[in-house]
Amino acid sequence: MFRHQKELQFEAKPDRPNPLIAKYLQELIGGQYGEMSVAMQYLFQGWSCRGEEKYKDMLMDIATEEIGHVEMLATMVARLLEGAPVEDQEEAMKKDPTIGAIISGMNPQHAIVAGLGPRPADSVGNPWSGAYIIASGNLLADFRANLNAESQGRLQVARIYEMIDDRGVKDMLSVLLARDSYHQNQWACAVKELEEKEGILVPSTFPRENERKDIAYDFYNFSEGDQSSEGSWASGKALDGEGEYQWLKEPKIEGAAPKLKPVTPKMYGTPPFK
């Protein structure tokens, strides 16, 4: 059960209307690493969580906070668009080329589709997709995906922060940056905790005797140059504690060149020529 509280977690008021900034913020709402993605990702991970109760509770806590972040951003987008009717913009563009350059970057869907409101889409109008979310049922795999999502999200917020000069918007972005900082710390802690319990490999319970362990710690040099041999992944004890890394100048070749049989004539493929 969810209940909506009318107050925002943080204020979302720009200094002045600006359709271009509204377009930027759409990436933080409906982009691949936007707040809609992390909210739904954490919700679906939480709803299917069969691990310790603390993990489910954490997921639901963070997911619900992220829904509030969507609301903050959507409110900010609406306020960036309000007070800037399309007719006034057109007139302003005729009078001032600078204003025209700014407004020309407006997302037309904000006016045509949403009536000067936010959209569940990214900054170029691509609709948000459930394909963005990861909820595998394996907490270690999912928490690593969550750490990546928060890293990418914070990176995008930081870039937008540097692109704008509206103090009200920047104040809200500073809140998102701080929360993304915590969430990166939080997922890193959860990953470390699970790795200490079950090791670094996912899945941890798959029988290792069913895999080719003789090639499980080899680094193959598939590209020109050998700088990759200098990394910690190229020599020494493996992090999972079950092997030794080795760097190989050439990949091992164990298979012959494939030769395929002709397909059935009913498929009308290219016939073999003699």
Short mmCIF file of C-alpha atoms in Angstrom, two decimals:
data_model
loop_
_atom_site.label_atom_id
_atom_site.label_comp_id
_atom_site.label_asym_id
_atom_site.label_seq_id
_atom_site.Cartn_x
_atom_site.Cartn_y
_atom_site.Cartn_z
CA MET A 1 0.00 0.00 0.00
CA PHE A 2 1.23 3.49 -0.83
CA ARG A 3 0.03 6.79 0.53
CA HIS A 4 0.75 10.17 -1.03
CA GLN A 5 1.84 13.12 1.10
CA LYS A 6 1.29 16.50 -0.55
CA GLU A 7 4.49 18.15 0.69
CA LEU A 8 7.64 17.66 -1.40
CA GLN A 9 10.78 16.16 0.10
CA PHE A 10 12.56 19.34 -1.04
CA GLU A 11 11.31 22.56 -2.62
CA ALA A 12 11.16 22.63 -6.44
CA LYS A 13 10.95 26.26 -7.58
CA PRO A 14 13.06 27.75 -10.38
CA ASP A 15 14.11 31.39 -10.42
CA ARG A 16 12.29 31.90 -13.73
CA PRO A 17 10.62 29.89 -16.51
CA ASN A 18 13.05 28.21 -18.89
CA PRO A 19 11.83 25.59 -21.38
CA LEU A 20 15.37 24.48 -22.23
CA ILE A 21 16.19 23.53 -18.63
CA ALA A 22 12.83 21.74 -18.50
CA LYS A 23 14.02 19.69 -21.47
CA TYR A 24 17.29 18.84 -19.69
CA LEU A 25 15.47 17.70 -16.56
CA GLN A 26 13.39 15.23 -18.54
CA GLU A 27 16.51 13.03 -18.72
CA LEU A 28 16.49 12.84 -14.92
CA ILE A 29 12.83 11.84 -14.96
CA GLY A 30 12.43 9.36 -17.81
CA GLY A 31 15.92 8.61 -19.08
CA GLN A 32 17.54 5.19 -18.78
CA TYR A 33 19.16 6.20 -15.49
CA GLY A 34 16.45 8.61 -14.37
CA GLU A 35 14.36 8.55 -11.24
CA MET A 36 11.52 6.58 -12.85
CA SER A 37 13.99 3.81 -13.66
CA VAL A 38 15.51 3.50 -10.20
CA ALA A 39 12.11 3.78 -8.51
CA MET A 40 10.65 0.92 -10.54
CA GLN A 41 13.87 -1.09 -10.38
CA TYR A 42 13.98 -1.00 -6.59
CA LEU A 43 10.24 -1.66 -6.30
CA PHE A 44 10.34 -4.79 -8.43
CA GLN A 45 13.48 -6.01 -6.66
CA GLY A 46 11.77 -5.44 -3.33
CA TRP A 47 8.48 -7.08 -4.31
CA SER A 48 10.29 -10.27 -5.30
CA CYS A 49 12.92 -10.20 -2.53
CA ARG A 50 13.29 -13.56 -0.79
CA GLY A 51 16.44 -12.73 1.12
CA GLU A 52 16.78 -11.31 4.61
CA GLU A 53 13.95 -8.96 5.56
CA LYS A 54 16.37 -6.05 5.98
CA TYR A 55 17.13 -6.12 2.25
CA LYS A 56 13.46 -6.00 1.29
CA ASP A 57 12.81 -3.18 3.74
CA MET A 58 15.79 -1.21 2.43
CA LEU A 59 14.66 -1.64 -1.17
CA MET A 60 11.15 -0.44 -0.40
CA ASP A 61 12.46 2.55 1.57
CA ILE A 62 14.73 3.73 -1.25
CA ALA A 63 12.18 2.96 -3.98
CA THR A 64 9.56 5.10 -2.27
CA GLU A 65 12.02 7.97 -1.87
CA GLU A 66 12.76 7.78 -5.59
CA ILE A 67 9.05 8.15 -6.39
CA GLY A 68 9.23 11.41 -4.43
CA HIS A 69 12.20 12.48 -6.55
CA VAL A 70 10.12 11.93 -9.69
CA GLU A 71 7.48 14.21 -8.16
CA MET A 72 10.06 16.89 -7.34
CA LEU A 73 11.48 16.87 -10.85
CA ALA A 74 8.04 16.78 -12.49
CA THR A 75 6.99 19.76 -10.39
CA MET A 76 10.15 21.64 -11.35
CA VAL A 77 9.57 20.93 -15.05
CA ALA A 78 5.98 22.18 -14.80
CA ARG A 79 7.14 25.37 -13.11
CA LEU A 80 9.88 25.91 -15.67
CA LEU A 81 7.21 25.73 -18.37
CA GLU A 82 4.47 27.74 -16.66
CA GLY A 83 4.30 31.43 -17.40
CA ALA A 84 5.83 30.82 -20.80
CA PRO A 85 2.86 30.38 -23.17
CA VAL A 86 3.74 29.34 -26.68
CA GLU A 87 2.34 32.56 -28.21
CA ASP A 88 4.52 34.73 -25.95
CA GLN A 89 7.55 32.64 -26.80
CA GLU A 90 6.95 33.10 -30.53
CA GLU A 91 6.71 36.86 -30.12
CA ALA A 92 9.82 36.97 -27.94
CA MET A 93 11.78 34.98 -30.50
CA LYS A 94 10.98 37.57 -33.17
CA LYS A 95 12.21 40.43 -30.98
CA ASP A 96 15.32 38.87 -29.45
CA PRO A 97 17.57 36.32 -31.25
CA THR A 98 19.09 35.27 -27.94
CA ILE A 99 15.72 34.29 -26.54
CA GLY A 100 14.97 32.57 -29.82
CA ALA A 101 18.13 30.47 -29.50
CA ILE A 102 17.07 29.34 -26.03
CA ILE A 103 13.47 28.60 -26.88
CA SER A 104 14.40 26.78 -30.08
CA GLY A 105 15.76 24.03 -27.85
CA MET A 106 12.38 23.46 -26.21
CA ASN A 107 10.92 19.98 -26.29
CA PRO A 108 7.83 20.44 -28.51
CA GLN A 109 6.08 17.58 -26.70
CA HIS A 110 5.97 19.74 -23.58
CA ALA A 111 3.54 21.99 -25.43
CA ILE A 112 1.89 19.68 -27.98
CA VAL A 113 1.41 16.53 -25.89
CA ALA A 114 1.55 17.65 -22.26
CA GLY A 115 0.15 21.19 -22.37
CA LEU A 116 3.28 22.68 -20.77
CA GLY A 117 3.68 19.81 -18.32
CA PRO A 118 6.29 17.10 -17.67
CA ARG A 119 6.42 13.84 -19.62
CA PRO A 120 7.43 10.24 -18.70
CA ALA A 121 10.19 10.52 -21.28
CA ASP A 122 13.85 11.42 -21.65
CA SER A 123 15.34 14.72 -22.84
CA VAL A 124 14.76 14.00 -26.53
CA GLY A 125 11.24 12.64 -26.11
CA ASN A 126 11.89 8.90 -26.03
CA PRO A 127 9.20 7.38 -23.76
CA TRP A 128 10.36 5.74 -20.55
CA SER A 129 10.65 1.97 -20.90
CA GLY A 130 10.34 -0.85 -18.40
CA ALA A 131 13.18 -2.48 -20.34
CA TYR A 132 15.52 -0.14 -18.44
CA ILE A 133 15.00 -1.88 -15.11
CA ILE A 134 16.90 -4.87 -13.73
CA ALA A 135 15.26 -7.20 -11.20
CA SER A 136 16.86 -10.62 -11.52
CA GLY A 137 15.94 -12.19 -8.19
CA ASN A 138 19.64 -12.35 -7.25
CA LEU A 139 20.40 -9.62 -4.73
CA LEU A 140 24.14 -9.38 -5.39
CA ALA A 141 23.59 -9.02 -9.14
CA ASP A 142 20.79 -6.51 -8.57
CA PHE A 143 22.68 -4.43 -6.02
CA ARG A 144 25.62 -4.12 -8.41
CA ALA A 145 23.19 -2.91 -11.08
CA ASN A 146 21.78 -0.44 -8.55
CA LEU A 147 25.25 0.92 -7.81
CA ASN A 148 25.77 1.48 -11.52
CA ALA A 149 22.37 3.16 -11.88
CA GLU A 150 23.10 5.60 -9.04
CA SER A 151 26.57 6.28 -10.46
CA GLN A 152 25.20 7.07 -13.92
CA GLY A 153 22.35 9.10 -12.45
CA ARG A 154 24.63 11.23 -10.29
CA LEU A 155 26.93 11.79 -13.26
CA GLN A 156 24.04 13.15 -15.32
CA VAL A 157 22.79 15.38 -12.51
CA ALA A 158 26.31 16.79 -12.08
CA ARG A 159 26.56 17.54 -15.80
CA ILE A 160 23.22 19.36 -15.85
CA TYR A 161 24.23 21.28 -12.71
CA GLU A 162 27.22 22.69 -14.63
CA MET A 163 25.10 23.50 -17.70
CA ILE A 164 22.59 25.83 -16.01
CA ASP A 165 22.62 29.02 -13.93
CA ASP A 166 19.14 28.94 -12.36
CA ARG A 167 19.75 28.97 -8.60
CA GLY A 168 16.42 27.39 -7.71
CA VAL A 169 17.02 24.44 -10.03
CA LYS A 170 20.61 24.07 -8.84
CA ASP A 171 19.43 23.97 -5.22
CA MET A 172 17.16 21.05 -6.06
CA LEU A 173 19.92 19.31 -8.02
CA SER A 174 22.25 19.66 -5.03
CA VAL A 175 19.72 17.61 -3.05
CA LEU A 176 19.62 14.91 -5.74
CA LEU A 177 23.42 14.85 -5.84
CA ALA A 178 23.58 14.36 -2.08
CA ARG A 179 20.99 11.58 -2.10
CA ASP A 180 22.74 9.86 -5.01
CA SER A 181 25.97 10.08 -3.02
CA TYR A 182 24.33 8.27 -0.14
CA HIS A 183 22.71 5.70 -2.39
CA GLN A 184 26.05 4.89 -4.00
CA ASN A 185 27.51 4.40 -0.54
CA GLN A 186 24.51 2.33 0.49
CA TRP A 187 24.63 -0.05 -2.49
CA ALA A 188 28.40 -0.40 -2.16
CA CYS A 189 27.89 -1.41 1.49
CA ALA A 190 25.20 -3.91 0.54
CA VAL A 191 27.38 -5.40 -2.22
CA LYS A 192 30.32 -5.73 0.16
CA GLU A 193 28.12 -7.37 2.79
CA LEU A 194 26.78 -9.95 0.33
CA GLU A 195 30.23 -10.61 -1.14
CA GLU A 196 31.56 -11.34 2.34
CA LYS A 197 28.73 -13.82 2.86
CA GLU A 198 28.73 -15.64 -0.46
CA GLY A 199 31.78 -14.55 -2.49
CA ILE A 200 32.05 -12.29 -5.50
CA LEU A 201 30.67 -14.60 -8.20
CA VAL A 202 27.04 -14.60 -9.31
CA PRO A 203 25.45 -17.04 -8.91
CA SER A 204 27.49 -18.22 -5.96
CA THR A 205 25.73 -21.58 -5.69
CA PHE A 206 26.41 -22.88 -9.21
CA PRO A 207 28.71 -25.96 -8.94
CA ARG A 208 32.16 -24.85 -10.09
CA GLU A 209 32.93 -28.40 -11.28
CA ASN A 210 30.41 -27.80 -14.08
CA GLU A 211 32.49 -25.02 -15.62
CA ARG A 212 35.86 -25.04 -17.39
CA LYS A 213 37.95 -23.80 -14.48
CA ASP A 214 41.13 -24.29 -16.51
CA ILE A 215 40.18 -21.17 -18.52
CA ALA A 216 38.28 -19.32 -15.78
CA TYR A 217 41.21 -17.06 -14.84
CA ASP A 218 42.83 -16.36 -18.23
CA PHE A 219 43.03 -12.89 -19.75
CA TYR A 220 43.19 -13.06 -23.55
CA ASN A 221 45.03 -10.30 -25.39
CA PHE A 222 42.58 -9.77 -28.26
CA SER A 223 43.69 -6.24 -29.19
CA GLU A 224 46.95 -4.69 -30.35
CA GLY A 225 49.33 -3.80 -27.55
CA ASP A 226 50.00 -5.43 -24.19
CA GLN A 227 49.18 -2.62 -21.72
CA SER A 228 46.35 -4.74 -20.31
CA SER A 229 49.00 -7.04 -18.82
CA GLU A 230 49.78 -4.32 -16.26
CA GLY A 231 46.40 -4.59 -14.52
CA SER A 232 45.65 -6.43 -11.29
CA TRP A 233 43.37 -8.72 -13.30
CA ALA A 234 46.30 -10.11 -15.30
CA SER A 235 48.38 -11.79 -12.61
CA GLY A 236 48.24 -12.89 -8.99
CA LYS A 237 45.59 -14.47 -6.81
CA ALA A 238 42.03 -14.21 -8.14
CA LEU A 239 39.58 -12.20 -6.03
CA ASP A 240 37.34 -15.22 -5.60
CA GLY A 241 40.28 -17.06 -4.01
CA GLU A 242 40.00 -20.08 -6.27
CA GLY A 243 42.58 -19.47 -8.97
CA GLU A 244 45.52 -17.47 -10.33
CA TYR A 245 45.12 -14.87 -13.04
CA GLN A 246 47.32 -15.20 -16.11
CA TRP A 247 47.75 -12.90 -19.12
CA LEU A 248 48.03 -14.67 -22.46
CA LYS A 249 49.55 -13.03 -25.53
CA GLU A 250 47.25 -15.06 -27.80
CA PRO A 251 43.85 -16.57 -27.07
CA LYS A 252 43.56 -20.33 -26.93
CA ILE A 253 42.03 -21.90 -30.04
CA GLU A 254 40.28 -25.20 -29.48
CA GLY A 255 37.69 -25.31 -32.25
CA ALA A 256 37.92 -25.95 -35.98
CA ALA A 257 36.67 -23.54 -38.63
CA PRO A 258 32.90 -24.17 -38.94
CA LYS A 259 31.35 -25.65 -42.08
CA LEU A 260 27.56 -25.56 -42.25
CA LYS A 261 25.32 -27.93 -44.17
CA PRO A 262 22.89 -26.54 -46.77
CA VAL A 263 19.44 -25.66 -45.44
CA THR A 264 16.30 -27.41 -46.68
CA PRO A 265 15.35 -26.27 -50.20
CA LYS A 266 12.06 -24.95 -48.83
CA MET A 267 14.00 -22.17 -47.12
CA TYR A 268 15.30 -20.98 -50.53
CA GLY A 269 18.77 -20.28 -49.28
CA THR A 270 21.78 -19.91 -51.56
CA PRO A 271 22.45 -23.38 -53.06
CA PRO A 272 25.96 -24.87 -52.94
CA PHE A 273 27.87 -24.25 -56.16
CA LYS A 274 30.23 -26.80 -57.66
#
